């Protein structure tokens, strides 16, 4: 549900599908032929399986053994070679919608509505009426509206715009621009509105991103954050577990941040620091194979490598959270 003060413009069906494809879970290394595909949704009532649907194969036949079994979502995914699974008690989704309707208020903005819906869904997970696998965000707390609004404030002031623009084959592949006002996000702008305004492109995204920035500013206002890259680069970085991957990509201009607010520079700096600490640990192991001075050196490195400073600045590491959400690796 979008609140009345949010405008959603400039997306063709292809543009929107491309945006969603960036957040499709995937493995970092696996034989494509052996990769689990699709998802399985099971509806259970009275302790028995009532309906079974595969996102690729459609409705599945339920035999007597399956109907009586109480499979978990993980077991269900394994039995059907699926990448994800959900087991839902009959009436659970209706309960979420009814409670949402009872608790939402007329003045709630998009942020408040979204967080309320997530909270209600998590409550159903905790009581066991919904079972999801894999639980990629298990243990990650749902932020309060104040935290979300504070994060938006640090990334974009009132009247400012954030944009991510992705290129492929010398052309604009897709983009999303978010303009913020005093109540939150007021405009979600897609690439269909700005392609013509970009003018003649050079075919080199490292130069063409400036045309996208200009076109976005003309339609949505001054930029406070711009992130530009090739689509394939972002896909790889989303699931890359190596320390410093994002910071390295920014350093060699595989990802261009222009402009970049201080709030985003913090996690990038932490990412670069982790890469340096990882390299120092490797060097320590090489120069001290007998372990004579290693314990003291490693103790210093381990202490420096903790996330205590980051935890004091941020409630979580946003780049690591993105990787856990997208990656299918255990």
Tab-separated table of C-alpha atoms in Angstrom:
chain	number	residue	atom	x	y	z
A	1	UNK	CA	0.000	0.000	0.000
A	2	UNK	CA	1.464	3.370	-1.054
A	3	UNK	CA	0.448	6.380	0.968
A	4	UNK	CA	-1.310	9.237	-0.890
A	5	UNK	CA	1.748	11.505	-0.716
A	6	UNK	CA	4.035	9.111	-2.656
A	7	UNK	CA	4.217	9.400	-6.451
A	8	UNK	CA	5.450	6.434	-8.471
A	9	UNK	CA	6.467	7.451	-12.004
A	10	UNK	CA	8.614	6.500	-14.971
A	11	UNK	CA	8.726	2.703	-14.813
A	12	UNK	CA	7.884	0.411	-17.685
A	13	UNK	CA	7.258	-3.249	-16.852
A	14	UNK	CA	10.782	-4.085	-18.072
A	15	UNK	CA	12.373	-1.358	-15.951
A	16	UNK	CA	10.614	-2.556	-12.797
A	17	UNK	CA	11.462	-6.222	-13.431
A	18	UNK	CA	15.116	-5.224	-13.798
A	19	UNK	CA	15.045	-3.400	-10.457
A	20	UNK	CA	13.552	-6.435	-8.703
A	21	UNK	CA	16.065	-8.776	-10.378
A	22	UNK	CA	18.874	-7.042	-8.478
A	23	UNK	CA	17.480	-8.457	-5.234
A	24	UNK	CA	16.876	-11.992	-6.485
A	25	UNK	CA	18.723	-14.433	-4.176
A	26	UNK	CA	21.560	-16.294	-5.868
A	27	UNK	CA	24.576	-18.439	-5.107
A	28	UNK	CA	28.145	-17.206	-5.425
A	29	UNK	CA	29.423	-20.458	-6.979
A	30	UNK	CA	27.372	-23.395	-8.178
A	31	UNK	CA	26.845	-25.462	-11.294
A	32	UNK	CA	23.935	-23.745	-13.060
A	33	UNK	CA	22.458	-27.106	-14.054
A	34	UNK	CA	22.356	-28.254	-10.411
A	35	UNK	CA	21.091	-25.020	-8.900
A	36	UNK	CA	17.797	-25.306	-6.987
A	37	UNK	CA	15.102	-23.354	-8.776
A	38	UNK	CA	11.877	-21.673	-7.783
A	39	UNK	CA	10.028	-21.892	-4.514
A	40	UNK	CA	7.400	-24.059	-2.881
A	41	UNK	CA	4.401	-22.741	-0.943
A	42	UNK	CA	2.380	-25.126	1.209
A	43	UNK	CA	-0.900	-24.358	2.966
A	44	UNK	CA	-1.647	-26.418	6.059
A	45	UNK	CA	-4.882	-26.722	8.052
A	46	UNK	CA	-5.753	-28.971	10.955
A	47	UNK	CA	-2.305	-30.534	10.892
A	48	UNK	CA	-2.709	-31.672	7.283
A	49	UNK	CA	-1.361	-30.388	4.000
A	50	UNK	CA	-4.172	-28.826	1.940
A	51	UNK	CA	-2.407	-27.172	-0.995
A	52	UNK	CA	1.069	-27.352	-2.550
A	53	UNK	CA	2.277	-24.949	-5.256
A	54	UNK	CA	5.660	-24.619	-7.000
A	55	UNK	CA	6.465	-21.237	-8.548
A	56	UNK	CA	7.873	-22.916	-11.667
A	57	UNK	CA	5.807	-26.104	-11.964
A	58	UNK	CA	2.459	-24.790	-10.720
A	59	UNK	CA	0.147	-26.758	-8.469
A	60	UNK	CA	1.647	-30.044	-7.253
A	61	UNK	CA	-0.121	-33.310	-6.534
A	62	UNK	CA	-0.440	-34.220	-2.842
A	63	UNK	CA	-0.379	-37.918	-1.983
A	64	UNK	CA	-1.684	-39.404	1.267
A	65	UNK	CA	1.777	-39.592	2.849
A	66	UNK	CA	2.443	-35.911	2.162
A	67	UNK	CA	-0.995	-34.870	3.382
A	68	UNK	CA	-0.429	-36.403	6.818
A	69	UNK	CA	3.212	-35.301	7.132
A	70	UNK	CA	4.254	-32.143	8.974
A	71	UNK	CA	7.284	-31.140	6.907
A	72	UNK	CA	9.234	-28.023	7.783
A	73	UNK	CA	9.907	-25.409	5.112
A	74	UNK	CA	13.531	-26.571	4.837
A	75	UNK	CA	12.487	-30.204	4.337
A	76	UNK	CA	9.897	-29.122	1.795
A	77	UNK	CA	12.493	-27.170	-0.213
A	78	UNK	CA	14.896	-30.115	-0.172
A	79	UNK	CA	12.253	-32.605	-1.300
A	80	UNK	CA	11.322	-30.450	-4.310
A	81	UNK	CA	14.827	-29.128	-5.107
A	82	UNK	CA	13.617	-25.567	-4.542
A	83	UNK	CA	15.651	-22.546	-3.523
A	84	UNK	CA	13.096	-21.411	-0.926
A	85	UNK	CA	9.931	-22.636	0.736
A	86	UNK	CA	7.072	-21.374	2.883
A	87	UNK	CA	4.623	-23.353	5.001
A	88	UNK	CA	1.589	-21.267	5.939
A	89	UNK	CA	-1.259	-22.161	8.275
A	90	UNK	CA	-4.667	-21.469	6.769
A	91	UNK	CA	-5.876	-18.079	7.982
A	92	UNK	CA	-2.418	-16.670	8.819
A	93	UNK	CA	-2.345	-14.191	5.935
A	94	UNK	CA	-5.922	-13.117	6.638
A	95	UNK	CA	-4.952	-12.494	10.266
A	96	UNK	CA	-2.073	-10.266	9.181
A	97	UNK	CA	-4.328	-8.214	6.913
A	98	UNK	CA	-7.041	-7.849	9.556
A	99	UNK	CA	-4.596	-6.739	12.249
A	100	UNK	CA	-2.942	-4.374	9.791
A	101	UNK	CA	-6.303	-2.780	9.026
A	102	UNK	CA	-7.053	-2.428	12.733
A	103	UNK	CA	-3.723	-0.828	13.670
A	104	UNK	CA	-2.877	1.368	10.701
A	105	UNK	CA	-3.808	5.037	11.041
A	106	UNK	CA	-4.924	7.500	8.389
A	107	UNK	CA	-1.858	9.689	8.907
A	108	UNK	CA	0.701	6.845	8.688
A	109	UNK	CA	3.238	7.359	5.911
A	110	UNK	CA	4.795	4.664	3.713
A	111	UNK	CA	7.564	3.963	6.247
A	112	UNK	CA	5.156	3.413	9.146
A	113	UNK	CA	2.861	1.200	7.054
A	114	UNK	CA	5.721	-0.967	5.772
A	115	UNK	CA	7.271	-1.475	9.207
A	116	UNK	CA	3.884	-2.332	10.717
A	117	UNK	CA	3.283	-4.962	8.031
A	118	UNK	CA	6.739	-6.468	8.626
A	119	UNK	CA	6.147	-6.554	12.386
A	120	UNK	CA	2.829	-8.371	11.981
A	121	UNK	CA	4.412	-10.906	9.623
A	122	UNK	CA	7.243	-11.522	12.089
A	123	UNK	CA	4.721	-12.136	14.877
A	124	UNK	CA	3.167	-14.902	12.778
A	125	UNK	CA	6.625	-16.373	12.221
A	126	UNK	CA	7.333	-16.386	15.957
A	127	UNK	CA	4.101	-18.192	16.831
A	128	UNK	CA	4.746	-20.745	14.103
A	129	UNK	CA	1.833	-20.120	11.765
A	130	UNK	CA	4.347	-19.238	9.028
A	131	UNK	CA	7.577	-21.140	8.427
A	132	UNK	CA	10.066	-19.714	5.920
A	133	UNK	CA	13.327	-21.167	4.603
A	134	UNK	CA	15.983	-19.937	4.330
A	135	UNK	CA	15.705	-17.497	7.236
A	136	UNK	CA	18.197	-15.022	5.784
A	137	UNK	CA	17.367	-12.204	8.188
A	138	UNK	CA	16.886	-14.310	11.312
A	139	UNK	CA	17.841	-12.247	14.351
A	140	UNK	CA	17.940	-8.933	12.484
A	141	UNK	CA	15.666	-6.533	14.405
A	142	UNK	CA	12.975	-4.565	12.631
A	143	UNK	CA	14.029	-0.908	12.936
A	144	UNK	CA	11.730	1.666	14.417
A	145	UNK	CA	10.243	4.396	12.217
A	146	UNK	CA	12.567	6.847	13.950
A	147	UNK	CA	15.658	4.865	12.950
A	148	UNK	CA	14.502	4.635	9.327
A	149	UNK	CA	13.707	8.340	9.176
A	150	UNK	CA	17.056	9.152	10.804
A	151	UNK	CA	18.839	7.045	8.183
A	152	UNK	CA	16.965	8.842	5.405
A	153	UNK	CA	17.904	12.173	6.963
A	154	UNK	CA	21.599	11.205	6.960
A	155	UNK	CA	21.439	10.154	3.301
A	156	UNK	CA	19.143	12.848	1.943
A	157	UNK	CA	17.958	16.098	3.438
A	158	UNK	CA	14.514	17.536	2.806
A	159	UNK	CA	14.113	18.295	-0.882
A	160	UNK	CA	17.130	16.159	-1.848
A	161	UNK	CA	17.203	13.069	-4.085
A	162	UNK	CA	19.025	9.722	-4.005
A	163	UNK	CA	19.619	7.774	-7.213
A	164	UNK	CA	21.112	4.481	-8.314
A	165	UNK	CA	21.808	4.167	-12.030
A	166	UNK	CA	22.915	0.949	-13.698
A	167	UNK	CA	24.277	0.610	-17.210
A	168	UNK	CA	24.701	-2.287	-19.603
A	169	UNK	CA	26.118	-2.362	-23.129
A	170	UNK	CA	26.671	1.387	-23.117
A	171	UNK	CA	22.999	2.120	-22.381
A	172	UNK	CA	21.050	2.986	-19.247
A	173	UNK	CA	19.802	-0.414	-17.995
A	174	UNK	CA	17.640	0.858	-15.160
A	175	UNK	CA	17.600	3.500	-12.464
A	176	UNK	CA	15.661	4.436	-9.349
A	177	UNK	CA	15.513	7.939	-7.898
A	178	UNK	CA	13.967	8.690	-4.486
A	179	UNK	CA	13.098	12.252	-3.532
A	180	UNK	CA	12.568	13.066	0.120
A	181	UNK	CA	10.326	15.684	1.673
A	182	UNK	CA	9.481	16.462	5.293
A	183	UNK	CA	7.245	13.352	5.591
A	184	UNK	CA	9.605	10.899	3.904
A	185	UNK	CA	9.870	9.621	0.338
A	186	UNK	CA	7.548	11.648	-1.891
A	187	UNK	CA	8.641	10.519	-5.372
A	188	UNK	CA	9.916	7.228	-6.777
A	189	UNK	CA	11.156	7.996	-10.287
A	190	UNK	CA	12.136	5.397	-12.880
A	191	UNK	CA	14.313	5.600	-16.000
A	192	UNK	CA	11.515	5.902	-18.560
A	193	UNK	CA	11.052	9.562	-17.600
A	194	UNK	CA	14.709	10.530	-18.033
A	195	UNK	CA	16.101	8.506	-20.944
A	196	UNK	CA	15.196	11.140	-23.533
A	197	UNK	CA	16.493	13.932	-21.293
A	198	UNK	CA	19.934	12.332	-21.098
A	199	UNK	CA	20.692	13.252	-24.709
A	200	UNK	CA	23.295	11.543	-26.891
A	201	UNK	CA	25.343	9.036	-24.888
A	202	UNK	CA	29.014	8.255	-25.465
A	203	UNK	CA	28.629	4.538	-24.711
A	204	UNK	CA	31.011	4.839	-21.725
A	205	UNK	CA	28.987	4.724	-18.497
A	206	UNK	CA	31.822	6.397	-16.544
A	207	UNK	CA	31.087	9.545	-18.550
A	208	UNK	CA	27.390	9.011	-19.271
A	209	UNK	CA	26.446	8.839	-15.581
A	210	UNK	CA	26.811	12.643	-15.493
A	211	UNK	CA	23.996	12.961	-18.049
A	212	UNK	CA	21.786	10.751	-15.864
A	213	UNK	CA	22.607	12.869	-12.796
A	214	UNK	CA	21.691	16.051	-14.645
A	215	UNK	CA	18.413	14.604	-15.969
A	216	UNK	CA	17.414	13.373	-12.487
A	217	UNK	CA	18.189	16.746	-10.891
A	218	UNK	CA	16.071	18.548	-13.492
A	219	UNK	CA	13.048	16.374	-12.676
A	220	UNK	CA	13.481	15.521	-8.988
A	221	UNK	CA	15.834	18.054	-7.415
A	222	UNK	CA	19.408	18.255	-6.175
A	223	UNK	CA	21.203	14.947	-5.597
A	224	UNK	CA	22.503	14.054	-2.140
A	225	UNK	CA	23.599	10.522	-3.134
A	226	UNK	CA	24.366	8.998	-6.510
A	227	UNK	CA	25.514	5.422	-7.094
A	228	UNK	CA	26.424	4.393	-10.651
A	229	UNK	CA	27.855	1.152	-12.046
A	230	UNK	CA	27.327	-1.602	-14.575
A	231	UNK	CA	24.511	-3.970	-13.609
A	232	UNK	CA	26.781	-7.037	-13.570
A	233	UNK	CA	29.221	-5.308	-11.194
A	234	UNK	CA	26.463	-4.706	-8.645
A	235	UNK	CA	25.224	-8.296	-8.972
A	236	UNK	CA	28.710	-9.598	-8.110
A	237	UNK	CA	29.288	-7.187	-5.235
A	238	UNK	CA	25.960	-8.064	-3.606
A	239	UNK	CA	27.149	-11.619	-2.868
A	240	UNK	CA	30.928	-11.062	-2.629
A	241	UNK	CA	32.012	-12.083	0.916
A	242	UNK	CA	35.627	-10.892	0.605
A	243	UNK	CA	36.602	-7.994	2.926
A	244	UNK	CA	36.916	-4.673	1.134
A	245	UNK	CA	35.062	-5.713	-2.039
A	246	UNK	CA	32.859	-2.603	-2.109
A	247	UNK	CA	35.650	-0.236	-1.093
A	248	UNK	CA	37.928	-1.708	-3.765
A	249	UNK	CA	35.225	-1.310	-6.433
A	250	UNK	CA	34.808	2.354	-5.498
A	251	UNK	CA	38.574	2.912	-5.501
A	252	UNK	CA	39.043	1.557	-9.043
A	253	UNK	CA	35.822	3.269	-10.257
A	254	UNK	CA	33.917	0.078	-10.965
A	255	UNK	CA	31.339	1.850	-8.799
A	256	UNK	CA	31.072	5.641	-8.869
A	257	UNK	CA	29.582	7.472	-5.903
A	258	UNK	CA	28.821	11.081	-6.783
A	259	UNK	CA	27.947	12.672	-4.468
A	260	UNK	CA	28.535	10.484	-1.403
A	261	UNK	CA	27.203	11.485	2.054
A	262	UNK	CA	29.215	10.851	5.204
A	263	UNK	CA	26.708	8.210	6.365
A	264	UNK	CA	27.656	6.008	3.405
A	265	UNK	CA	31.370	6.732	3.726
A	266	UNK	CA	31.346	5.095	7.188
A	267	UNK	CA	30.469	1.535	6.078
A	268	UNK	CA	32.770	1.875	3.057
A	269	UNK	CA	35.598	2.892	5.365
A	270	UNK	CA	34.874	-0.060	7.645
A	271	UNK	CA	34.860	-2.353	4.609
A	272	UNK	CA	38.297	-1.050	3.562
A	273	UNK	CA	39.571	-1.462	7.137
A	274	UNK	CA	38.458	-5.096	7.202
A	275	UNK	CA	40.375	-5.720	3.975
A	276	UNK	CA	43.531	-4.232	5.495
A	277	UNK	CA	43.172	-6.287	8.682
A	278	UNK	CA	42.640	-9.449	6.662
A	279	UNK	CA	45.861	-8.763	4.753
A	280	UNK	CA	47.772	-8.091	7.997
A	281	UNK	CA	46.599	-11.395	9.471
A	282	UNK	CA	47.864	-13.234	6.392
A	283	UNK	CA	51.227	-11.473	6.639
A	284	UNK	CA	51.517	-12.311	10.348
A	285	UNK	CA	50.981	-15.993	9.626
A	286	UNK	CA	53.678	-15.964	6.914
A	287	UNK	CA	56.400	-14.155	8.861
A	288	UNK	CA	55.782	-16.095	12.075
A	289	UNK	CA	55.056	-19.716	11.089
A	290	UNK	CA	56.481	-21.041	14.396
A	291	UNK	CA	54.141	-18.922	16.492
A	292	UNK	CA	56.891	-17.164	18.469
A	293	UNK	CA	55.556	-13.615	18.271
A	294	UNK	CA	52.319	-14.518	16.565
A	295	UNK	CA	50.044	-14.728	19.630
A	296	UNK	CA	50.710	-11.142	20.676
A	297	UNK	CA	50.409	-9.833	17.112
A	298	UNK	CA	47.227	-11.731	16.431
A	299	UNK	CA	45.687	-10.524	19.695
A	300	UNK	CA	46.268	-6.920	18.631
A	301	UNK	CA	44.835	-7.584	15.167
A	302	UNK	CA	41.794	-9.406	16.501
A	303	UNK	CA	41.051	-6.574	18.888
A	304	UNK	CA	41.393	-4.026	16.089
A	305	UNK	CA	39.220	-6.135	13.829
A	306	UNK	CA	36.175	-6.208	16.058
A	307	UNK	CA	33.050	-4.322	15.131
A	308	UNK	CA	32.826	-2.364	18.394
A	309	UNK	CA	33.484	0.976	16.716
A	310	UNK	CA	31.046	0.201	13.931
A	311	UNK	CA	28.391	-0.882	16.431
A	312	UNK	CA	28.748	2.460	18.164
A	313	UNK	CA	28.023	4.267	14.891
A	314	UNK	CA	25.530	1.933	13.176
A	315	UNK	CA	23.071	-0.709	14.449
A	316	UNK	CA	24.273	-3.084	11.688
A	317	UNK	CA	26.713	-3.266	8.781
A	318	UNK	CA	24.534	-2.397	5.757
A	319	UNK	CA	26.785	-4.016	3.142
A	320	UNK	CA	26.953	-7.291	5.076
A	321	UNK	CA	23.187	-7.210	5.621
A	322	UNK	CA	22.685	-6.880	1.848
A	323	UNK	CA	24.952	-9.867	1.211
A	324	UNK	CA	23.082	-12.040	3.707
A	325	UNK	CA	19.773	-11.081	2.142
A	326	UNK	CA	20.839	-11.874	-1.430
A	327	UNK	CA	23.306	-14.756	-1.077
A	328	UNK	CA	22.042	-18.327	-0.955
A	329	UNK	CA	25.280	-19.587	0.625
A	330	UNK	CA	24.906	-21.111	4.079
